[in-house]
Short mmCIF file of C-alpha atoms in Angstrom, two decimals:
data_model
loop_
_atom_site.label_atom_id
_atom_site.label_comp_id
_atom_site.label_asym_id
_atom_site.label_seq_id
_atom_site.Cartn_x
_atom_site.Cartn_y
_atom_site.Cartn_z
CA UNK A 1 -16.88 -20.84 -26.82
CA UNK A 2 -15.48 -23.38 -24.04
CA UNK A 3 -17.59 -26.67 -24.37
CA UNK A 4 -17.16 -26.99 -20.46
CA UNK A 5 -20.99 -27.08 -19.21
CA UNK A 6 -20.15 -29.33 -16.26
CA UNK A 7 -21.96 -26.55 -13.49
CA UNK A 8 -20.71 -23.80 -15.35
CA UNK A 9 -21.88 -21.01 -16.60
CA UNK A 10 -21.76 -20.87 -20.23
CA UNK A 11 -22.87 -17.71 -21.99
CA UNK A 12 -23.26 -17.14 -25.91
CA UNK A 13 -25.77 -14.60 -26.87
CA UNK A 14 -28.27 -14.89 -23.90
CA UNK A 15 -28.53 -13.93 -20.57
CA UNK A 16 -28.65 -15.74 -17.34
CA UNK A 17 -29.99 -14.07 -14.29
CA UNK A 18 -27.74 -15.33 -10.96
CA UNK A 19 -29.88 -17.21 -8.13
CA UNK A 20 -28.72 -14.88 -5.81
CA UNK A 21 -27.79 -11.07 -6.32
CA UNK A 22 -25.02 -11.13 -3.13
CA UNK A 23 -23.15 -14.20 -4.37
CA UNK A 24 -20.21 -12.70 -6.32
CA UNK A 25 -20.05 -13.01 -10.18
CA UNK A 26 -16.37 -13.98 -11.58
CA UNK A 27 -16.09 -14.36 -15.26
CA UNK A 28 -12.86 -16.70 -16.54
CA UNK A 29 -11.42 -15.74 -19.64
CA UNK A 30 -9.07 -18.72 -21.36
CA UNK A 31 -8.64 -20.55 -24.30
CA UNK A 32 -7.66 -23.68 -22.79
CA UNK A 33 -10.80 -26.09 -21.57
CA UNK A 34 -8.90 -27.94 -18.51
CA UNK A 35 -7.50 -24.58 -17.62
CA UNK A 36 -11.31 -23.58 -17.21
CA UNK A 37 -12.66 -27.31 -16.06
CA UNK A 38 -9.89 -25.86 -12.97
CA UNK A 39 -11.26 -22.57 -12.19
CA UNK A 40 -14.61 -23.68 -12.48
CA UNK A 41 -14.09 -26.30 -10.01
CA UNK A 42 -11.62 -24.66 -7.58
CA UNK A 43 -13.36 -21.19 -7.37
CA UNK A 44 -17.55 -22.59 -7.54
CA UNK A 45 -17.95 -21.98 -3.79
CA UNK A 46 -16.35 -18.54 -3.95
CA UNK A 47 -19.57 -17.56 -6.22
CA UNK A 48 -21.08 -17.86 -9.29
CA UNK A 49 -18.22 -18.87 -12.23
CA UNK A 50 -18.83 -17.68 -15.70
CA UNK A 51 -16.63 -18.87 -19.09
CA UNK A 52 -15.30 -17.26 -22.13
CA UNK A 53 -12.79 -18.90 -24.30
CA UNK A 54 -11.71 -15.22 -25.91
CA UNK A 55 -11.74 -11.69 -25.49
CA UNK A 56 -13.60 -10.58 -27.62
CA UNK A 57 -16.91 -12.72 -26.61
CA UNK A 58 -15.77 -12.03 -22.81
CA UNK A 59 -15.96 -7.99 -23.30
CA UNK A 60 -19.25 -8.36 -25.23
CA UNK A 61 -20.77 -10.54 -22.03
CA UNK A 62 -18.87 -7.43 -19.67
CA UNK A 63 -20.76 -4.53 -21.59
CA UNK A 64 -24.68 -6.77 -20.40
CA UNK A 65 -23.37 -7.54 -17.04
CA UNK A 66 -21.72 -6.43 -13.56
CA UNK A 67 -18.57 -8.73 -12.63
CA UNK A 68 -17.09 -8.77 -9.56
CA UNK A 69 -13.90 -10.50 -10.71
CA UNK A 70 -12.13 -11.39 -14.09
CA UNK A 71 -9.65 -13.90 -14.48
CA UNK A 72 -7.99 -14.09 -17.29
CA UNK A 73 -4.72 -15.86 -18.70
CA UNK A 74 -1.63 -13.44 -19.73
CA UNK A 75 -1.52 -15.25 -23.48
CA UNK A 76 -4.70 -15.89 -25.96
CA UNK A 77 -5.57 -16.11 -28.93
CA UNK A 78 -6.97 -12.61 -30.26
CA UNK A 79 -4.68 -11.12 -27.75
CA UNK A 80 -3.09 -10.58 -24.31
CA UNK A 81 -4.41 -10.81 -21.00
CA UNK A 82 -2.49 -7.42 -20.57
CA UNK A 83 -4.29 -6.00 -23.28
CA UNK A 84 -7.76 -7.54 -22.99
CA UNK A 85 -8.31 -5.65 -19.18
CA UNK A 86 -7.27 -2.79 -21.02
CA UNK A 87 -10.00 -3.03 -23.21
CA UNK A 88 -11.92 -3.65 -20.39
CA UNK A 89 -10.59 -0.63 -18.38
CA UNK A 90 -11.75 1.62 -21.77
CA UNK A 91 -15.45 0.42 -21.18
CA UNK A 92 -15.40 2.82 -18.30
CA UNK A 93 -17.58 0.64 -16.64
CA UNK A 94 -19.70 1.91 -13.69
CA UNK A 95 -18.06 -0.64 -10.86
CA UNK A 96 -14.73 -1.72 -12.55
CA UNK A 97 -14.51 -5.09 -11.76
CA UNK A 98 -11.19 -6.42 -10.02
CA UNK A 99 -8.29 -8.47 -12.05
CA UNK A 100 -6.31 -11.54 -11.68
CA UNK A 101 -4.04 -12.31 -14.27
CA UNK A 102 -2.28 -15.70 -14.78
CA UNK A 103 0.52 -15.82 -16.32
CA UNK A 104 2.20 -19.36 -17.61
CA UNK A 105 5.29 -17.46 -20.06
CA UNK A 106 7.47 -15.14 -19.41
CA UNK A 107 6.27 -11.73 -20.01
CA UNK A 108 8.04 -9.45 -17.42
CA UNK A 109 7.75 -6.32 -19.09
CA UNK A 110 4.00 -6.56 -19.80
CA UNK A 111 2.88 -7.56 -16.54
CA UNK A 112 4.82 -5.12 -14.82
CA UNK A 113 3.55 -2.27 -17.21
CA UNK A 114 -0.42 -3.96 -16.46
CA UNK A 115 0.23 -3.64 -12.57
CA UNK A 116 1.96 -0.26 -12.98
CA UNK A 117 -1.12 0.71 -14.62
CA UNK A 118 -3.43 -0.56 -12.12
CA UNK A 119 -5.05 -3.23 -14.61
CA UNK A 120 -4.24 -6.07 -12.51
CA UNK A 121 -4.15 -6.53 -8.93
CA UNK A 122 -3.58 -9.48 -8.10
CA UNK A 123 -1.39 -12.22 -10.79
CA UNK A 124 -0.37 -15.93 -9.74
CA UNK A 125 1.99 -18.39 -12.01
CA UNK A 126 1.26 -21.48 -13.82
CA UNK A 127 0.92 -24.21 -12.57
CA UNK A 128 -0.99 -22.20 -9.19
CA UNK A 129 -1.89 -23.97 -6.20
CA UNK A 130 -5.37 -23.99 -5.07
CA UNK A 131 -4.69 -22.42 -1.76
CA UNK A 132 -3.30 -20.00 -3.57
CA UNK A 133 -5.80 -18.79 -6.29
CA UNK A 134 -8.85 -19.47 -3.36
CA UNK A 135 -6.86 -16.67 -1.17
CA UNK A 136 -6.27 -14.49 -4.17
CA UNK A 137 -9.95 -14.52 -5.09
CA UNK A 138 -10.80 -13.59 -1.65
CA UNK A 139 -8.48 -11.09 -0.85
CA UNK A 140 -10.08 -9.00 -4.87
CA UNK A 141 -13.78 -10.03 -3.03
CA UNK A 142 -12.44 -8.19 0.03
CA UNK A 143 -10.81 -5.22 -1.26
CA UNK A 144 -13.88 -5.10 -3.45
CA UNK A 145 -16.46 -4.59 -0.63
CA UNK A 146 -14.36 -2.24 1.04
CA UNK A 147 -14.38 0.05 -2.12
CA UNK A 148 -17.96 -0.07 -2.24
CA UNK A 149 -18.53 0.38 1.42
CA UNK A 150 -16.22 4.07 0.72
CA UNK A 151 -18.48 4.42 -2.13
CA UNK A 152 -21.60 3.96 0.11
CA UNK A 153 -19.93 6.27 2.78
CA UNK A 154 -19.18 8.35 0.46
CA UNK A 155 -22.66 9.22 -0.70
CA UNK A 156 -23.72 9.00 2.75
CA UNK A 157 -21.09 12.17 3.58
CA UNK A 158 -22.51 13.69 0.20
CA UNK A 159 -26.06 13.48 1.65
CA UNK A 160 -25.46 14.77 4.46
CA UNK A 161 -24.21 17.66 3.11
CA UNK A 162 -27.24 18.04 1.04
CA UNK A 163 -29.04 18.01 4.45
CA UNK A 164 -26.91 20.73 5.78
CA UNK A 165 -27.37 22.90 2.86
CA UNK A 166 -31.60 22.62 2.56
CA UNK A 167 -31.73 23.59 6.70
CA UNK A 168 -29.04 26.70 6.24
CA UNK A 169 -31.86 28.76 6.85
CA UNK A 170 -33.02 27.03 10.78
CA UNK A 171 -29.50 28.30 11.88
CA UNK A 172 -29.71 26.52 15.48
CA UNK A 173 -30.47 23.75 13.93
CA UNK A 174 -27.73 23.51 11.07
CA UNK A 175 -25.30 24.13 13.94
CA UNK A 176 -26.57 21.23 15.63
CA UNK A 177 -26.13 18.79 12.70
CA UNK A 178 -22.63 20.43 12.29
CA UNK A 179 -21.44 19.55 15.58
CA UNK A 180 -23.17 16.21 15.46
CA UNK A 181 -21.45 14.74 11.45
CA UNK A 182 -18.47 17.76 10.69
CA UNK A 183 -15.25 16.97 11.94
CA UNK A 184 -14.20 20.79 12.86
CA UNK A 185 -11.67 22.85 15.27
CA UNK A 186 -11.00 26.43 16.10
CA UNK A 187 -7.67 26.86 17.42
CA UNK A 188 -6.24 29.96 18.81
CA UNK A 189 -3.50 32.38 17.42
CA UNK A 190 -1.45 30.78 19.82
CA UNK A 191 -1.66 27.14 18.32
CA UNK A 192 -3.91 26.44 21.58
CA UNK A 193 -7.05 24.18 20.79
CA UNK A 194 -10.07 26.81 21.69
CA UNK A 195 -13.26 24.42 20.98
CA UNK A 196 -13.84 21.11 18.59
CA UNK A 197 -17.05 19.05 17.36
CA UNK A 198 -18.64 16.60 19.17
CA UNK A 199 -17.40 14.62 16.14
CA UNK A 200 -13.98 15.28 16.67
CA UNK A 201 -14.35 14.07 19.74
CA UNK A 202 -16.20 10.99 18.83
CA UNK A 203 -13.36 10.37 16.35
CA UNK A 204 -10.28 10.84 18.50
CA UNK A 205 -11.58 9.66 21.67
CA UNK A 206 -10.89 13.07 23.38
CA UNK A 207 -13.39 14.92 25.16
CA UNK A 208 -13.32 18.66 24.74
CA UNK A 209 -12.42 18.56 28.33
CA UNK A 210 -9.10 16.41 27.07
CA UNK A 211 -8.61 18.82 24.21
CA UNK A 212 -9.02 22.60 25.15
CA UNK A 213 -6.04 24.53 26.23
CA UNK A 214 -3.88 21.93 24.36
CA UNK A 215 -1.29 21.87 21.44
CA UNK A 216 -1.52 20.01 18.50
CA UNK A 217 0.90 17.59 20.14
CA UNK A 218 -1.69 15.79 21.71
CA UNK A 219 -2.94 14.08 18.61
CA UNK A 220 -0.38 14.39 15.44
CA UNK A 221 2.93 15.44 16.65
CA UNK A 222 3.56 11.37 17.18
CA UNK A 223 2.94 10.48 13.67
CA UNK A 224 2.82 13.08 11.50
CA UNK A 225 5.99 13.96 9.52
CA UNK A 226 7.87 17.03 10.94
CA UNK A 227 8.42 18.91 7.65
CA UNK A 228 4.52 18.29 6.87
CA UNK A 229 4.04 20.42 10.49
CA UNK A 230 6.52 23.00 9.73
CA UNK A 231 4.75 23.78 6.35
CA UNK A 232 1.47 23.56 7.69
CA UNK A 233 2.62 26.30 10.66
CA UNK A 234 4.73 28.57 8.34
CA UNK A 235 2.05 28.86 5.84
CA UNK A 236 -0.91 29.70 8.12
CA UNK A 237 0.85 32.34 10.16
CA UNK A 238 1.88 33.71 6.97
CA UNK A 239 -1.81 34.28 6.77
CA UNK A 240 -2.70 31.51 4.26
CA UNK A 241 -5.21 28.47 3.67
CA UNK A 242 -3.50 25.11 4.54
CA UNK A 243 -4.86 21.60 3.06
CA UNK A 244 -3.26 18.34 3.24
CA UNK A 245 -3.39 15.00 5.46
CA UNK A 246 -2.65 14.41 8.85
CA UNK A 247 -1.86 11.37 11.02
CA UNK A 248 -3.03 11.52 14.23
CA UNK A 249 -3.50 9.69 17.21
CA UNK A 250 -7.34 8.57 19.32
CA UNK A 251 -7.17 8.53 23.13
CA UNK A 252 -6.89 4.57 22.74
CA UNK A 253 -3.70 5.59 20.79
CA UNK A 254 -5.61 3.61 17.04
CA UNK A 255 -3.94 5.70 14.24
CA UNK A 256 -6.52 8.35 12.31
CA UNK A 257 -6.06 9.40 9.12
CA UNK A 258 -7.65 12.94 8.05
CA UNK A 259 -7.79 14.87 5.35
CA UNK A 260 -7.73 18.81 7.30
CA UNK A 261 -8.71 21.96 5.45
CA UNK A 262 -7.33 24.98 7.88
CA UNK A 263 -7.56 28.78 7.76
CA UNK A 264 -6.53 31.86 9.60
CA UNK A 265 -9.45 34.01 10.60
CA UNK A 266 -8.86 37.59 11.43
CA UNK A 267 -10.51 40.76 12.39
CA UNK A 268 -10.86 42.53 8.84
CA UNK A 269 -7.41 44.22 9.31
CA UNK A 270 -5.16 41.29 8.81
CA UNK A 271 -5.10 40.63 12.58
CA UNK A 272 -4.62 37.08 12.97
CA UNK A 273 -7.07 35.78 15.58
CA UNK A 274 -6.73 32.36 15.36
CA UNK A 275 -7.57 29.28 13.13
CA UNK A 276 -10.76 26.85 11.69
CA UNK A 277 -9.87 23.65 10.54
CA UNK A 278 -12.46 20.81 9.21
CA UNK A 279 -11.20 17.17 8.86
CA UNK A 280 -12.47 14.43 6.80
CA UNK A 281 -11.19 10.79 8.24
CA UNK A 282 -9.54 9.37 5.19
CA UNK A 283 -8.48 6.08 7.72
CA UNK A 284 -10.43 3.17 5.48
CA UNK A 285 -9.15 5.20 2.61
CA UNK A 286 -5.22 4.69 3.30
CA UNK A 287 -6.12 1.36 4.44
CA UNK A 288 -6.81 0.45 1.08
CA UNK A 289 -4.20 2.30 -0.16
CA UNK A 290 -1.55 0.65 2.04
CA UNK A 291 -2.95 -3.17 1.33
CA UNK A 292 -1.10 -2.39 -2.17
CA UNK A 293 1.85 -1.60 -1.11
CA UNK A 294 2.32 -4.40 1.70
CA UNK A 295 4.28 -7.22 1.15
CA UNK A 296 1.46 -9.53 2.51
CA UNK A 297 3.82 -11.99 4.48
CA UNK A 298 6.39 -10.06 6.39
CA UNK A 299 3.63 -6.84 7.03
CA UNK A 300 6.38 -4.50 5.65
CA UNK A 301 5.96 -2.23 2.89
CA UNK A 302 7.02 -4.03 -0.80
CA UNK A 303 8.78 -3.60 -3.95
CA UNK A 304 6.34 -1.05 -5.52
CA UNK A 305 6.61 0.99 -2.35
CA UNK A 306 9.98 1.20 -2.07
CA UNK A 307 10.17 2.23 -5.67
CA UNK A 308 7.69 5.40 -5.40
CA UNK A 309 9.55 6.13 -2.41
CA UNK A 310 12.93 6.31 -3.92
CA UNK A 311 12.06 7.82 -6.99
CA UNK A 312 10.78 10.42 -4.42
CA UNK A 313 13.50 11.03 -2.39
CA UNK A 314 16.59 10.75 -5.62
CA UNK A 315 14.64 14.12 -5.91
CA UNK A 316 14.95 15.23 -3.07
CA UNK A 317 18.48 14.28 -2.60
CA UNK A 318 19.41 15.68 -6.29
CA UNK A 319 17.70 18.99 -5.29
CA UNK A 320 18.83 19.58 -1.95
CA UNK A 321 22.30 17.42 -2.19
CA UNK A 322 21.12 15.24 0.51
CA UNK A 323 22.89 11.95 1.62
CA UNK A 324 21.29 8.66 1.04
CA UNK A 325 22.19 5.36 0.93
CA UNK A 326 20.72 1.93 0.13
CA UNK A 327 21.56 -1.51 1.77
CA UNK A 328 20.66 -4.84 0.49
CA UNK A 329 20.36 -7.83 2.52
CA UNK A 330 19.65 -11.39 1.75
CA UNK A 331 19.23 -13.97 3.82
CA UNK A 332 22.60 -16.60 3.59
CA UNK A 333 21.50 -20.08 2.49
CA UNK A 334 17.78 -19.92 2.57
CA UNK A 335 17.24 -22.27 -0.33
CA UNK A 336 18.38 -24.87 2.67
CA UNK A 337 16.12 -23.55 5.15
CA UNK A 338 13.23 -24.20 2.84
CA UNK A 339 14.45 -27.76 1.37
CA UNK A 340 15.15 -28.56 5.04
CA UNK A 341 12.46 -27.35 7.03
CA UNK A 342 9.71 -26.57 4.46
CA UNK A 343 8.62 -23.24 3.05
CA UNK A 344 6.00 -23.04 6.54
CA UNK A 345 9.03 -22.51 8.74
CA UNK A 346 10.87 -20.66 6.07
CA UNK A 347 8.08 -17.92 6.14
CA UNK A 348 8.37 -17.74 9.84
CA UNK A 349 12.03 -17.16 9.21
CA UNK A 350 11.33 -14.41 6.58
CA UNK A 351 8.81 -12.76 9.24
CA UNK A 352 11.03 -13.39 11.97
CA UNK A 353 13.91 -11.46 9.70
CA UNK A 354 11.84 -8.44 8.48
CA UNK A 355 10.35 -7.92 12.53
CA UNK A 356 14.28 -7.59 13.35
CA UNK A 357 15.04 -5.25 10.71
CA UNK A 358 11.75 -3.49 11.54
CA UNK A 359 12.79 -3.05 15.36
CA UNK A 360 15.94 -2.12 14.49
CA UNK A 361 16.18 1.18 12.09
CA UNK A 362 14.95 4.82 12.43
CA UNK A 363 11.25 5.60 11.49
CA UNK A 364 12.88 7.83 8.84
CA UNK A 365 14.21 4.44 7.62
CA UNK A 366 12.08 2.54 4.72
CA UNK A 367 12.19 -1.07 4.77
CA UNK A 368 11.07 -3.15 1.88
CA UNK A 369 10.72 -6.81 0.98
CA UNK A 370 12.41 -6.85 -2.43
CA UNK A 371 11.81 -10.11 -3.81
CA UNK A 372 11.95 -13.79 -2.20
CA UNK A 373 14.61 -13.92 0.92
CA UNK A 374 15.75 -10.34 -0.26
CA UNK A 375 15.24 -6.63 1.78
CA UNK A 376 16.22 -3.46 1.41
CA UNK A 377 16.67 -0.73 3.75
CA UNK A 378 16.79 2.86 2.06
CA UNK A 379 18.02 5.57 4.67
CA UNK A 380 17.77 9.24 3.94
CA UNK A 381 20.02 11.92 5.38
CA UNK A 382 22.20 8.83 5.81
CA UNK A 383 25.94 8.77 4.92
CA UNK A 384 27.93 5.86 3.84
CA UNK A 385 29.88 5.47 7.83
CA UNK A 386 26.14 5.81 9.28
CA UNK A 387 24.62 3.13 6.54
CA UNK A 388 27.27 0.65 7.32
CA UNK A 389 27.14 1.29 11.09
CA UNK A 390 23.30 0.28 10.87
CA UNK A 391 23.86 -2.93 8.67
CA UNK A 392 26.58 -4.07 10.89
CA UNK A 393 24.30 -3.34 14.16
CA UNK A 394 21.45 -5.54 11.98
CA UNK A 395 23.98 -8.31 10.77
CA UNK A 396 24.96 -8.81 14.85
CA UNK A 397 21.57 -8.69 16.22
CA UNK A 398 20.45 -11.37 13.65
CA UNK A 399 23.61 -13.71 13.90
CA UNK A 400 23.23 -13.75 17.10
CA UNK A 401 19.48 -14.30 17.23
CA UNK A 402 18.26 -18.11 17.89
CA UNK A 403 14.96 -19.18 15.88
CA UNK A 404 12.58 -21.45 16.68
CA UNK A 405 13.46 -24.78 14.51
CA UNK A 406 16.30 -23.45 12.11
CA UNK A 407 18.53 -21.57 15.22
CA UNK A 408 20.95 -19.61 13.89
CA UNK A 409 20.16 -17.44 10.49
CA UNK A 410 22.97 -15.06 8.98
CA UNK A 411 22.86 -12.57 6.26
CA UNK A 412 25.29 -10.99 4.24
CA UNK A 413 24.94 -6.81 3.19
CA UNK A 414 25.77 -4.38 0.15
CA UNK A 415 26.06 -1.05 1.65
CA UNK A 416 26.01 2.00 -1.53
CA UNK A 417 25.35 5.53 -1.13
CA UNK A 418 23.80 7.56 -3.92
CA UNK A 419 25.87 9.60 -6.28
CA UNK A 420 24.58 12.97 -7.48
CA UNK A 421 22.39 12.55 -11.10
CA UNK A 422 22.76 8.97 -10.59
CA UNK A 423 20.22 6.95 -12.39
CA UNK A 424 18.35 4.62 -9.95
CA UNK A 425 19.44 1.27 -12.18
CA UNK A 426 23.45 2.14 -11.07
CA UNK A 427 22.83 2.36 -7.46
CA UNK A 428 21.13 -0.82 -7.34
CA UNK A 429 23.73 -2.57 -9.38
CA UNK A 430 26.26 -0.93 -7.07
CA UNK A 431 24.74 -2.24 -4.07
CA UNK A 432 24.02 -5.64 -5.61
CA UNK A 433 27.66 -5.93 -6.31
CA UNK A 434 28.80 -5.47 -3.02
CA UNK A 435 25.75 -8.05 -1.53
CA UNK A 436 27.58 -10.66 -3.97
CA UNK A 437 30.86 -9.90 -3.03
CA UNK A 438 30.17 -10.06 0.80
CA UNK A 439 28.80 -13.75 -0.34
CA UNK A 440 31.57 -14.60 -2.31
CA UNK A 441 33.65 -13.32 1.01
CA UNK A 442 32.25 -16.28 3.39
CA UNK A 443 28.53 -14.53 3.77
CA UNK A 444 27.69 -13.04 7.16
CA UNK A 445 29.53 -10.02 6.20
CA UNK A 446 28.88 -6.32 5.45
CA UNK A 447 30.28 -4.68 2.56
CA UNK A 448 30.42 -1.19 1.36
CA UNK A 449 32.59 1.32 -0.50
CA UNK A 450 35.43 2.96 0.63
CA UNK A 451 35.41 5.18 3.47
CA UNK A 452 37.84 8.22 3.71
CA UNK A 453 40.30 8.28 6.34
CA UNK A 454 37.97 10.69 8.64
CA UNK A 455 34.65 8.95 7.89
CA UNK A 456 36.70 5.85 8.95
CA UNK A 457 38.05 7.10 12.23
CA UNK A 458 33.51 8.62 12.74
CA UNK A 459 33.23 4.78 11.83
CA UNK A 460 36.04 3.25 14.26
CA UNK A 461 34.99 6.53 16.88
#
């Protein structure tokens, strides 16, 4: 038990109710009393701070109490910091709480495995700054409200329904509350919108003025991915049930996110008269969802993304012998920019960098920060001659691009396209080999594999 008692909360075998329920609850797990004397000090305004010096007296305190956050260090005594949150995780606690892990030692393969698992989602490095732990504290607070605001609107939905279901029997009435909370369209067997809930409309922004007589194109064709509309079309004129999400688009052009249920009706002898959908909006949802897989400075999507995604499409490309290709870029000299200028304006740079790329490749394209001053781009249905015809394009626009303070940035490019069966570990060493040998080159370069001679003359054409 930690003999800090300097405004702390101590706890060993009683209970301490907090002054105030709504002040957030974080419980600091560490065998080190300065390490704690820190927290306790840096994090008291955040909410009420509560100590344990090991695991095991920590998950004892977590089966009497609600936390909102536990921070724990990645190396104690009775064991790790990867292993004590999943003992916590096995309590199967009502409202898990959220996890920062700090790590002082290296321990790559454990951490990784603990975020992989969704144990931890947040982790900062010994020695931390402040700044740094304060905004990791608040960003687990926030992401912990919104999960129990979806929790709270998720009852609410489930209530609701429970309404609908006791007044099934006052007809006029249950068609009322229908239109008023069910987001619901009937479409013709034409694909023409024939009527849609007030809450659609409320939703989207559309009238049912705006919407009747139209397409879907007014509202998903934008966004939604074209394969995910060809399915969706093939299987419900083949007379089927269709579920799945949809992005759409409101009248003020805000993205939607919805969850649609749609099926055929027809006239008892398999005459297909047209369709009913119901939505659910899903938007806060993949909100959440897309908070872990942002790189949090740049805005673009980050290393964990771009690793589901391309396990995901080396299947696809495996399957259906598609071309793909990865590019690595990394910022020339940037370990200057930041001993010169500060890491401030070297964060500008990396936004500055990523908005570029960003503005700059197909919406196919997926764009990730991969670590430090280092992005990839991974393009599908994208041959070597294409690849290297995009980095080049990139590697111009950003030579020739003047930033504020540092002026003129360069980076160099390892252009690799995926071999069939190839294990995801080669192609990244293959592109990394070719990002090192553009450097080694004079940086500011783009390098790839060979081309053959007609991909060449596509290239030079």
């Amino acid at each position: 038990m930690s003999d800090v008692t300097d405004g702390s909360k101590d706890f060993s075998g009683f209970e301490q109710e907090k002054d105030n329920i709504d002040k957030p609850s974080i419980l600091c797990v560490d065998d080190e009393v300065f390490i704690l004397h820190a927290l306790r000090r840096q994090l008291r305004s955040l909410g009420d701070i509560y100590i344990e010096k090991s695991c095991l007296s920590a998950l004892e305190l977590i089966k009497s109490q609600t936390f909102d956050i536990i921070i724990t260090d990645m190396k104690l005594p009775d064991m790790t910091g990867a292993e004590f949150l999943a003992e916590v995780n096995g309590l199967e606690l009502d409202d898990m709480p959220e996890c920062l892990l700090i790590t002082g030692y290296s321990d790559s393969d454990s951490l990784e495995s603990a975020i992989n698992t969704g144990l931890v989602q947040r982790f900062l490095n010994k020695p931390w700054k402040q700044n740094e732990l304060i905004v990791a504290v608040q960003d687990l607070l926030q992401k912990r409200k919104l999960k129990q605001e979806n929790r709270k609107l998720s009852l609410e939905i489930h209530q609701r329904n429970q309404q609908l279901n006791s007044t099934n029997k006052r007809l006029t009435r249950a068609q009322a509350l229908v239109d008023k909370y069910v987001l619901s369209a009937n479409i013709n067997a034409d694909g023409r919108i024939a009527h849609v809930s007030t809450a659609f409309s409320e939703l989207t922004g559309f009238s049912s003025y705006d919407l009747v007589g139209e397409t879907h194109k007014v509202l998903c064709e934008q966004d939604t991915p074209s394969d995910v509309l060809k399915y969706m079309y093939s299987t419900l004129m083949n007379g089927n049930a269709w579920s799945g999400e949809i992005i759409a688009r409101s009248k003020d052009n805000t993205v939607i996110y919805v969850d649609a249920s749609i099926e055929p009706e027809t006239d008892g002898t398999d005459k297909l008269l047209g369709f009913t959908g119901f939505y659910q909006d899903i938007t806060d949802k993949k909100r959440i969802e897309l908070l872990s897989v942002t790189d949090q400075l740049t805005g673009i999507y980050n290393r964990r993304k771009l690793e589901l995604e391309l396990e995901h499409e080396l299947s696809r490309a495996n399957r259906y012998e598609n071309s793909l290709t990865l590019i690595v870029i990394d910022i020339d000299l940037f370990k200057q920019v930041n001993d010169t200028y500060g890491h401030q304006v070297g964060d500008k740079v990396l936004v500055s960098v990523a908005n570029l790329i960003k503005d700059n490749i197909r919406r196919s394209d997926i764009l990730a920060c991969w670590g430090g001053e280092e992005f990839i781009i991974m393009s599908t249905q994208t041959a070597l001659a294409g690849a290297l015809t995009l980095a080049e394009k990139v590697r111009g626009l950003l030579a020739s691009c003047k930033m504020d303070v540092v002026g003129t940035i360069t980076a160099s490019f390892g252009v690799a396209e995926y071999r069939q069966n190839e294990s995801t570990e080669s192609l990244f060493k293959r592109a990394d080999t070719l990002l090192y040998k553009a450097k080694e080159a004079g940086r500011n370069r783009v390098e790839g594999e060979s081309l053959s001679l007609d991909e060449k003359n596509h290239l030079d054409g």
